[in-house]
XYZ file of C-alpha atoms in Angstrom:
639
model
C -8.745 -14.313 -30.241
C -6.522 -12.635 -32.760
C -8.735 -9.740 -33.293
C -10.222 -9.543 -30.469
C -8.649 -6.695 -29.367
C -9.840 -5.158 -33.038
C -13.069 -6.065 -32.520
C -13.058 -4.720 -28.775
C -12.428 -0.682 -29.813
C -14.579 -1.698 -32.714
C -17.151 -2.163 -30.506
C -15.958 0.945 -27.985
C -16.449 3.108 -30.985
C -19.717 2.408 -32.056
C -21.107 2.671 -28.159
C -19.563 6.428 -27.905
C -20.983 7.143 -31.034
C -24.405 5.146 -30.178
C -24.865 7.196 -27.098
C -22.900 10.434 -28.195
C -25.793 9.845 -30.892
C -28.460 9.463 -28.001
C -27.955 12.335 -26.094
C -28.776 9.997 -22.893
C -26.344 12.177 -21.073
C -28.017 15.577 -21.989
C -28.974 16.732 -18.773
C -25.269 16.162 -17.258
C -24.106 18.121 -20.868
C -26.969 20.998 -19.632
C -25.197 21.514 -16.238
C -22.096 21.708 -17.459
C -23.510 24.781 -20.214
C -24.567 26.431 -17.630
C -21.318 26.077 -15.481
C -19.427 27.427 -18.990
C -22.102 30.438 -18.790
C -21.582 31.532 -15.875
C -17.301 31.480 -15.896
C -16.739 32.705 -19.617
C -16.424 35.945 -19.031
C -18.310 38.915 -19.450
C -19.357 40.741 -22.476
C -21.290 44.475 -23.457
C -24.769 43.942 -24.783
C -25.206 45.979 -27.802
C -25.795 49.897 -26.372
C -29.025 50.296 -28.361
C -30.870 47.528 -26.585
C -33.275 48.745 -23.415
C -35.512 47.181 -21.382
C -38.851 49.014 -19.913
C -39.475 46.607 -16.755
C -42.986 46.418 -15.583
C -41.750 45.946 -12.150
C -42.784 45.518 -8.458
C -43.142 49.722 -8.026
C -45.059 50.283 -11.144
C -47.670 47.497 -10.148
C -47.693 49.823 -7.063
C -48.503 53.039 -8.250
C -49.964 52.180 -10.993
C -52.648 49.090 -9.890
C -53.035 45.095 -10.661
C -51.777 43.502 -13.953
C -52.913 43.922 -16.385
C -52.863 47.843 -16.691
C -55.120 50.188 -17.892
C -53.779 50.098 -21.454
C -53.590 54.667 -21.569
C -50.746 53.582 -19.554
C -49.611 51.811 -22.290
C -50.433 54.638 -25.195
C -49.054 57.157 -23.239
C -45.308 54.817 -22.877
C -46.056 54.593 -26.893
C -46.721 57.877 -27.304
C -43.393 59.227 -24.885
C -41.040 56.970 -26.418
C -42.465 57.310 -30.469
C -41.747 61.251 -28.800
C -37.931 60.579 -27.814
C -36.834 59.332 -30.950
C -37.299 55.047 -30.146
C -36.243 52.652 -32.490
C -38.751 50.408 -32.066
C -40.651 49.274 -29.011
C -41.676 45.628 -28.464
C -43.867 44.651 -26.252
C -42.882 41.404 -24.394
C -46.583 41.228 -23.234
C -49.762 39.524 -24.100
C -52.717 41.512 -25.138
C -55.347 38.911 -26.146
C -58.639 40.092 -24.192
C -60.254 43.125 -25.247
C -60.455 46.387 -23.592
C -62.918 49.187 -24.310
C -60.025 51.924 -24.967
C -58.649 49.512 -28.169
C -59.118 51.700 -30.150
C -57.223 54.212 -28.817
C -54.370 52.134 -27.828
C -54.581 51.240 -31.965
C -54.606 54.223 -33.003
C -51.168 55.117 -30.901
C -49.322 52.348 -32.612
C -50.412 52.389 -35.983
C -49.635 56.938 -35.531
C -45.907 55.558 -34.177
C -45.373 52.865 -36.920
C -42.657 51.429 -34.616
C -45.131 48.789 -31.551
C -43.938 44.818 -32.168
C -46.458 42.974 -30.542
C -46.201 39.358 -29.084
C -48.077 36.137 -29.083
C -48.206 32.553 -27.522
C -48.892 29.258 -29.240
C -49.193 25.666 -28.075
C -46.746 23.363 -30.071
C -47.325 20.444 -30.638
C -45.290 17.462 -29.266
C -42.797 16.689 -31.972
C -44.193 19.019 -33.922
C -41.434 19.437 -35.909
C -41.574 20.232 -39.448
C -39.564 19.559 -42.545
C -38.272 22.577 -42.684
C -37.288 22.911 -38.988
C -40.623 25.427 -38.338
C -42.199 23.725 -35.160
C -45.849 23.072 -35.660
C -48.827 24.798 -32.958
C -52.216 23.760 -32.628
C -53.310 26.106 -30.451
C -52.750 30.517 -29.687
C -53.023 30.883 -26.332
C -52.389 34.522 -27.207
C -53.732 35.982 -29.746
C -53.946 39.720 -30.367
C -56.701 40.804 -30.296
C -57.536 42.920 -33.184
C -57.663 46.340 -34.060
C -54.082 46.013 -32.912
C -52.916 43.609 -34.377
C -53.438 45.224 -38.181
C -51.791 48.642 -36.331
C -48.933 46.289 -34.604
C -45.724 46.667 -37.269
C -44.961 43.195 -37.045
C -46.242 40.317 -33.861
C -43.339 37.708 -32.661
C -43.936 34.649 -30.898
C -42.175 34.026 -27.832
C -42.581 30.634 -27.097
C -39.392 29.453 -25.104
C -38.587 25.520 -24.703
C -38.330 25.047 -20.615
C -35.993 21.680 -20.228
C -36.659 19.069 -17.623
C -35.296 20.782 -14.860
C -37.417 23.477 -15.827
C -34.080 26.029 -17.235
C -34.908 28.425 -19.898
C -31.950 27.510 -23.021
C -33.417 27.845 -26.399
C -35.912 28.930 -28.974
C -38.456 28.160 -31.183
C -37.093 29.755 -34.119
C -39.983 29.952 -36.084
C -44.029 28.415 -35.220
C -45.907 27.538 -38.013
C -49.759 27.828 -37.303
C -52.057 27.389 -40.088
C -50.557 28.491 -43.356
C -48.577 31.497 -41.217
C -45.255 31.330 -39.959
C -44.076 33.372 -36.758
C -41.173 34.782 -35.930
C -39.384 35.173 -32.030
C -40.015 38.162 -31.490
C -36.134 39.170 -30.395
C -35.920 37.856 -34.111
C -38.129 39.888 -35.201
C -36.669 42.373 -33.678
C -33.432 42.210 -34.908
C -34.528 41.347 -38.696
C -36.485 44.950 -38.625
C -33.168 46.489 -36.977
C -30.881 45.211 -39.587
C -33.569 46.331 -42.470
C -33.324 42.010 -43.212
C -36.373 41.166 -45.771
C -37.789 37.652 -44.337
C -39.241 36.280 -47.464
C -36.045 36.155 -48.319
C -34.565 33.630 -45.629
C -33.535 30.838 -46.687
C -33.551 27.125 -44.149
C -30.537 25.151 -43.578
C -29.933 22.108 -41.939
C -28.122 23.653 -39.356
C -28.015 27.820 -39.970
C -30.767 30.370 -41.368
C -29.390 32.903 -44.200
C -30.894 35.736 -44.355
C -29.733 38.916 -47.093
C -27.873 36.299 -48.595
C -24.263 37.237 -45.620
C -26.055 37.127 -42.523
C -26.645 33.335 -41.054
C -27.882 32.243 -37.434
C -27.218 28.536 -36.496
C -30.101 26.647 -35.488
C -30.032 22.730 -34.399
C -31.574 20.315 -36.571
C -34.469 20.731 -34.417
C -34.619 24.153 -35.000
C -33.836 25.422 -32.046
C -31.984 28.776 -31.119
C -29.510 28.576 -28.195
C -30.362 31.897 -25.994
C -27.054 33.693 -25.777
C -28.057 35.305 -22.400
C -24.793 38.000 -22.319
C -25.083 37.504 -18.404
C -27.204 37.714 -15.189
C -30.617 39.963 -15.246
C -28.790 42.584 -12.541
C -25.794 43.100 -14.508
C -26.288 43.309 -18.619
C -28.601 45.876 -20.639
C -29.987 49.149 -19.821
C -32.933 49.181 -17.255
C -35.551 51.706 -16.169
C -38.829 51.729 -14.320
C -42.323 51.719 -16.401
C -43.706 54.171 -14.168
C -39.992 55.639 -14.107
C -40.387 56.574 -18.354
C -44.095 57.325 -17.908
C -43.943 60.251 -14.815
C -40.943 61.690 -16.607
C -42.668 61.725 -19.936
C -45.822 63.566 -18.139
C -42.835 66.049 -16.178
C -42.031 67.141 -19.211
C -44.664 67.805 -20.576
C -46.235 70.024 -17.802
C -42.609 71.846 -18.241
C -41.111 70.431 -14.498
C -37.550 69.111 -15.140
C -37.379 65.023 -15.668
C -35.402 63.601 -13.199
C -35.419 61.379 -16.698
C -33.837 62.587 -19.382
C -36.416 61.046 -22.692
C -32.994 61.425 -24.526
C -31.315 58.390 -23.386
C -34.252 56.282 -25.752
C -33.386 57.970 -28.689
C -32.656 55.236 -31.281
C -32.624 52.570 -29.467
C -34.863 49.020 -29.024
C -36.435 49.253 -26.690
C -38.353 45.782 -24.784
C -41.250 46.863 -22.809
C -42.117 43.618 -20.418
C -43.209 42.431 -17.316
C -40.980 41.672 -14.149
C -42.686 42.359 -11.305
C -42.438 39.093 -8.116
C -45.031 36.292 -8.594
C -45.833 37.371 -12.107
C -46.062 34.281 -15.045
C -43.005 35.377 -16.938
C -40.521 34.409 -14.591
C -38.109 31.383 -15.684
C -34.365 29.893 -14.480
C -32.105 30.340 -16.711
C -28.092 29.064 -16.561
C -27.340 32.391 -14.812
C -30.719 32.872 -12.508
C -32.812 31.650 -10.969
C -35.128 34.159 -11.627
C -35.520 35.753 -14.825
C -37.712 37.529 -16.539
C -38.445 36.315 -20.672
C -38.189 40.208 -21.282
C -34.544 39.395 -20.976
C -35.078 36.299 -23.116
C -36.146 38.435 -26.267
C -33.530 40.898 -26.015
C -30.849 38.125 -25.339
C -31.481 37.233 -29.007
C -32.161 40.312 -30.304
C -29.256 41.293 -28.719
C -27.170 37.850 -30.262
C -28.510 38.700 -33.661
C -27.242 42.580 -33.483
C -23.612 41.157 -32.375
C -23.439 38.197 -34.549
C -22.302 36.423 -30.723
C -23.945 32.932 -31.140
C -23.438 29.334 -29.357
C -23.010 27.159 -31.406
C -23.393 23.521 -31.036
C -21.062 21.043 -32.827
C -23.173 18.906 -34.944
C -23.699 15.128 -34.029
C -21.795 13.603 -36.291
C -18.256 15.855 -35.819
C -18.802 15.102 -31.491
C -19.079 11.532 -33.025
C -15.364 11.811 -34.394
C -14.331 13.796 -31.698
C -15.446 10.949 -29.291
C -13.946 8.598 -31.105
C -11.084 10.007 -31.108
C -10.792 11.436 -27.883
C -11.341 7.047 -26.699
C -8.617 6.723 -29.346
C -6.202 8.496 -27.485
C -7.353 7.210 -24.039
C -6.623 3.924 -24.316
C -3.320 4.652 -26.282
C -1.731 6.054 -22.961
C -4.024 3.212 -20.942
C -1.978 0.976 -22.904
C 1.143 2.248 -23.359
C 1.568 3.037 -20.132
C 1.928 1.916 -16.679
C -1.335 2.546 -14.225
C 0.041 5.700 -12.477
C 1.511 6.938 -15.488
C -1.951 6.175 -16.998
C -3.995 8.073 -14.670
C -1.473 10.899 -14.804
C -1.735 10.646 -18.716
C -5.472 10.002 -19.068
C -6.127 13.488 -16.040
C -4.169 15.764 -18.333
C -6.098 14.350 -21.053
C -9.836 15.169 -19.379
C -8.191 18.301 -18.120
C -6.830 19.390 -21.129
C -9.745 19.017 -22.704
C -11.685 20.798 -21.147
C -9.398 23.526 -20.758
C -10.520 23.741 -24.741
C -13.642 23.232 -24.451
C -14.226 26.048 -21.782
C -11.487 28.762 -24.403
C -13.671 28.132 -27.567
C -17.112 28.410 -25.795
C -15.681 31.651 -24.019
C -14.197 33.066 -26.835
C -15.830 31.651 -30.591
C -19.398 30.574 -28.628
C -18.809 26.511 -30.184
C -20.188 24.713 -27.749
C -19.071 20.820 -27.350
C -19.860 18.134 -25.103
C -18.301 17.748 -21.850
C -18.947 15.826 -19.824
C -19.653 12.468 -22.023
C -15.777 12.291 -23.223
C -14.420 13.234 -19.593
C -16.360 9.715 -18.446
C -15.722 8.127 -22.296
C -12.015 8.543 -20.402
C -13.114 7.864 -17.199
C -14.531 4.145 -18.180
C -11.702 3.614 -20.686
C -8.684 4.269 -17.174
C -11.394 1.167 -15.626
C -11.589 -1.010 -18.082
C -8.426 -0.972 -19.384
C -6.873 -0.929 -15.059
C -9.161 -3.725 -14.646
C -8.498 -5.743 -17.949
C -4.432 -5.363 -16.758
C -5.354 -6.575 -13.188
C -7.441 -9.699 -14.681
C -4.248 -10.086 -17.051
C -2.010 -9.679 -14.304
C -3.508 -12.465 -12.213
C -3.685 -14.582 -14.849
C -0.506 -15.446 -15.570
C 0.435 -14.660 -11.666
C -1.718 -17.656 -11.945
C 0.192 -19.374 -15.332
C 3.617 -17.803 -12.905
C 2.255 -19.898 -9.722
C 1.741 -23.250 -11.818
C 5.557 -23.032 -14.017
C 7.050 -22.289 -10.116
C 5.446 -25.199 -8.430
C 6.204 -27.334 -11.474
C 10.323 -25.819 -11.054
C 9.808 -26.719 -7.400
C 8.501 -30.007 -7.836
C 11.809 -29.999 -10.042
C 14.178 -28.531 -8.258
C 13.296 -30.943 -5.054
C 13.927 -33.780 -8.068
C 17.946 -32.546 -7.679
C 17.787 -32.998 -4.088
C 18.284 -36.567 -1.423
C 15.273 -38.051 0.057
C 14.615 -36.361 2.732
C 15.531 -39.493 5.252
C 18.738 -41.398 4.574
C 20.092 -44.667 6.833
C 23.567 -45.564 6.038
C 27.156 -46.528 6.991
C 25.925 -45.591 10.274
C 24.748 -42.530 9.845
C 21.439 -41.078 10.313
C 20.744 -38.089 8.394
C 17.349 -35.439 8.158
C 17.183 -32.381 6.062
C 14.474 -29.957 5.094
C 14.228 -26.948 2.739
C 11.235 -24.161 3.045
C 11.976 -21.439 0.029
C 10.692 -18.292 1.006
C 9.013 -17.752 -3.047
C 8.315 -21.608 -4.335
C 11.523 -22.262 -5.115
C 15.179 -21.971 -3.494
C 18.030 -20.502 -3.888
C 20.150 -23.230 -0.753
C 20.618 -26.825 -2.141
C 22.121 -29.606 0.127
C 22.658 -32.755 -0.877
C 23.888 -37.105 -0.152
C 26.739 -38.505 -2.267
C 27.652 -41.489 -1.473
C 31.138 -41.769 -1.843
C 34.010 -44.906 -2.118
C 34.507 -47.070 0.325
C 32.440 -46.141 3.584
C 31.391 -42.103 2.974
C 29.327 -40.222 2.382
C 29.598 -36.084 1.470
C 27.411 -34.134 2.416
C 26.983 -30.338 1.220
C 24.480 -27.870 2.157
C 24.878 -24.401 0.341
C 22.694 -21.012 0.167
C 23.065 -19.324 -3.605
C 23.144 -14.960 -3.841
C 19.816 -13.987 -3.291
C 16.188 -15.954 -4.001
C 13.839 -17.114 -6.752
C 14.513 -18.759 -9.736
C 17.484 -16.990 -10.563
C 18.739 -18.142 -7.204
C 17.170 -22.171 -8.156
C 19.060 -22.623 -11.571
C 22.741 -21.326 -10.278
C 21.072 -24.100 -7.694
C 20.494 -26.904 -10.234
C 24.063 -25.744 -11.611
C 25.732 -25.778 -8.511
C 24.719 -29.507 -7.378
C 25.433 -30.691 -11.238
C 28.420 -29.532 -10.332
C 29.420 -30.769 -6.579
C 28.348 -33.911 -8.171
C 30.916 -34.334 -10.324
C 33.623 -32.978 -8.702
C 32.540 -34.377 -5.243
C 34.495 -37.828 -7.467
C 37.910 -36.345 -8.384
C 38.962 -36.025 -4.821
C 38.291 -37.533 -1.570
C 38.773 -33.746 0.273
C 36.297 -31.555 1.478
C 39.120 -28.581 0.841
C 40.046 -29.881 -2.649
C 36.199 -30.378 -3.428
C 35.220 -26.949 -2.615
C 38.424 -24.877 -4.444
C 37.464 -27.511 -7.421
C 33.338 -26.093 -7.668
C 34.560 -22.948 -7.264
C 36.528 -22.984 -10.082
C 33.477 -24.478 -11.959
C 31.464 -21.188 -10.496
C 33.657 -18.433 -11.141
C 32.999 -18.406 -14.553
C 29.463 -18.448 -14.691
C 27.930 -16.483 -11.713
C 28.675 -13.022 -13.268
C 28.868 -10.721 -9.710
C 27.066 -13.223 -7.527
C 28.560 -16.113 -5.318
C 27.112 -19.882 -3.121
C 27.840 -20.262 0.460
C 28.482 -23.666 1.296
C 29.691 -26.380 3.826
C 31.669 -29.480 2.314
C 31.928 -32.284 5.208
C 32.708 -36.275 4.374
C 32.073 -38.652 7.231
C 33.771 -41.884 7.028
C 31.191 -44.087 9.379
C 34.260 -46.726 9.481
C 37.174 -44.976 10.988
C 34.543 -42.572 12.766
C 35.921 -39.921 11.500
C 34.879 -36.605 9.662
C 36.168 -33.415 7.735
C 34.529 -29.965 6.818
C 35.858 -27.391 4.807
C 33.570 -24.241 4.692
C 33.285 -21.228 1.923
C 31.623 -18.060 3.889
C 29.107 -19.820 5.202
C 28.090 -19.314 8.946
C 29.713 -22.426 11.313
C 27.745 -25.969 11.770
C 26.430 -26.599 15.653
C 28.002 -29.602 17.159
C 25.923 -32.133 19.777
C 29.002 -33.969 21.103
C 27.695 -36.191 23.194
C 30.414 -36.541 25.999
C 29.677 -32.831 26.391
C 26.253 -30.182 28.452
C 27.387 -27.622 26.034
C 26.447 -27.286 21.930
C 29.648 -25.948 19.894
C 29.688 -23.619 17.136
C 33.110 -25.766 14.917
C 33.836 -25.225 11.239
C 34.079 -21.311 10.942
C 34.690 -19.859 6.724
C 38.841 -21.317 5.400
C 37.997 -19.475 3.142
C 35.248 -16.751 0.496
C 32.298 -17.865 -1.054
C 32.590 -19.940 -4.122
C 32.258 -17.904 -6.899
C 33.914 -14.754 -5.762
C 37.534 -15.488 -7.116
C 38.705 -18.296 -9.154
C 42.122 -18.708 -6.868
C 40.647 -19.519 -3.704
C 41.682 -22.093 -1.758
C 40.017 -23.879 1.417
C 41.510 -25.394 4.592
C 39.838 -28.390 5.861
C 39.435 -29.233 9.725
C 39.173 -33.315 10.564
C 37.248 -34.677 14.216
C 36.258 -38.107 15.583
C 33.174 -39.308 15.714
C 31.302 -40.923 18.253
C 27.877 -42.554 18.627
C 25.060 -40.676 20.010
C 26.911 -37.174 17.846
C 25.206 -35.115 16.388
C 26.255 -32.772 12.792
C 23.461 -29.520 12.751
C 24.403 -28.135 9.218
C 22.019 -24.667 8.505
C 21.741 -21.617 5.947
C 21.476 -18.133 7.612
C 17.820 -17.725 7.133
C 17.259 -19.982 10.255
C 18.976 -16.965 12.475
C 17.981 -13.735 10.680
C 14.543 -14.795 11.072
C 12.680 -11.745 12.951
C 9.717 -11.188 14.411
C 6.771 -8.698 14.382
C 9.092 -6.636 16.763
C 12.395 -6.804 15.081
C 14.035 -9.408 16.928
C 16.426 -12.075 15.416
C 16.319 -15.583 16.098
C 19.163 -15.960 16.033
C 22.331 -18.249 17.009
C 21.641 -18.089 20.530
C 18.462 -19.827 20.595
C 18.486 -21.906 18.103
C 21.661 -23.837 19.815
C 19.683 -23.019 23.004
C 16.781 -25.325 20.797
C 19.398 -28.182 19.441
C 20.425 -28.237 23.174
C 16.907 -28.649 24.809
C 16.323 -31.891 22.579
C 20.016 -33.318 22.239
C 17.839 -36.423 23.914
C 15.413 -36.365 21.039
C 15.613 -38.576 17.735
C 16.933 -37.253 14.828
C 13.142 -36.634 12.719
C 11.980 -35.070 16.526
C 14.682 -32.613 16.625
C 14.421 -31.907 13.102
C 10.267 -31.193 13.780
C 10.106 -29.310 16.872
C 12.891 -27.005 16.363
C 11.125 -25.861 12.937
C 7.887 -25.193 15.016
C 10.330 -23.566 17.192
C 11.342 -20.780 15.431
C 8.084 -20.928 13.360
C 6.426 -19.612 16.485
C 9.550 -17.054 17.038
C 8.359 -15.437 14.303
C 4.266 -15.886 14.171
C 2.616 -14.406 11.643
C 5.617 -12.625 10.159
C 6.949 -13.417 6.527
C 9.538 -15.467 5.807
C 12.620 -13.810 4.210
C 14.853 -16.033 3.486
C 14.804 -19.968 2.532
C 15.215 -21.880 5.193
C 17.698 -24.871 4.929
C 19.445 -27.350 7.395
C 20.900 -31.309 7.995
C 20.844 -32.962 11.044
C 23.404 -35.795 10.945
C 23.768 -37.870 14.424
C 26.383 -40.435 13.996
C 25.145 -44.520 15.168
C 28.743 -45.637 15.609
C 31.631 -47.299 13.375
C 30.638 -50.284 11.161
C 31.206 -51.642 7.804
C 29.463 -50.843 5.166
């Protein structure tokens, strides 16, 4: 048990590590990644990249896809003569056509045309060099186009479970040859770097000694889409470019200045609605994949990459968040812990957004926030169960304390000296601050005391125990109630520290038929005189409550007793009890209840009056201790 906390923390760290490395939250992390992409500030694309769209207007003017290759020949000539740096076709030319020789000649003559191919990648076909193994070519470039092209790149895209294209394989191996991503190929060729000098690392690809591209261990590159399709890159219609070129050749004034393509990297791809090269991305529900290749080229040229934190770095980060959340929850109260965990989650989210938006670093966002939430809930339940266990232990201790407290009290019934007595005490809590005592004195005398300690609960019960002990000592030192209260006050004044005790003390002399009493700040008792028709309040306070000042003095009052007289002594919990309407039981209702029961026996009176008060309060909670003593004088007699 001593090391249980350490074991639990270590278990939590292992769980976090397992969840991080197993990527069980990958779908949720991708959803958060999409949100980051949508909310980050926009960034300008590389000015040399343009997209020539084979869109709906092109197919409407030139015919259905695939277009006759004569149009591609014209486009190549138009862009070459305009001084385009590169012409990158994101379109498959796998089926031969009759004019392929002329098409190949135009490609070769241009010397800047790059073509696309596609492969079927083996499931789990990751090689040790981070390339992806393909077992079939789905879109091979036909001869003689293959040998005429300046380069050929693959256009494979990995589509995640939600149908969105976020990552691409940087290299695909088929047979003995490596095929780079088309966008990567365009960027490397544009920068003049040699593919032969590329060095692979576990987390990046290094080329030309000083340039590197971050990749994941599985050899994939995150496509850094710079924005939505309509808001990024310069777009030109395929058919408009052809028309402008033909118009210029015929001497007419073209509406499109072909010089805009000078030194540009021109990506040519299919964008028409309903065609096969459309995918969902984090930013668009429909996005032409020629834009993905353009985005890859753009991110390499601008060195603007998305870099995911390495798995073990994430383990350390998530473990630190777990420990920090634990510290907050263990050190703070539940509400403060909730605020602290909320601040931690908000701070982490803000930091994650900032480093992604301005540094391109992609941390896991969902799992750490879940970890914070789970830690808070677990610690909350732990505290709840600990408190419940403590409460159970406390209740057991209080039950013992209640039993001990009741052991200080005299028996519920007493027949002696010609007097019948019944007493009751109902604590508002487990233990009471009210108390009473019945003390045998010399001769035929009997002392009866009732007291009410300021406050309730354990502290009041401790004062009650001390007060009873002192009372039993000082009651033997004097037969005058006023003197006994004075002596008791002196004892209590030094230990109550600002608290006080109200009390009444009467001494009954059964032989003489006389009782004498004194009151210290306590409610008057109620006297049921057998010769009168109304109950009478008697014995008002003749001095302050006990324990307030050591110089207090009290006055005693004597009165004769007749057979059948009853004395009801009580604490203020009886009269101050309220029902659901907020009405007090009050002295009037108490006197009426006692008077209506005056002819009943002492046990019946006590049980009936308690039942009436309980019925008055209904289900309202008991706010104060209830204590009462009923004394009936049977008549003078010897002991």
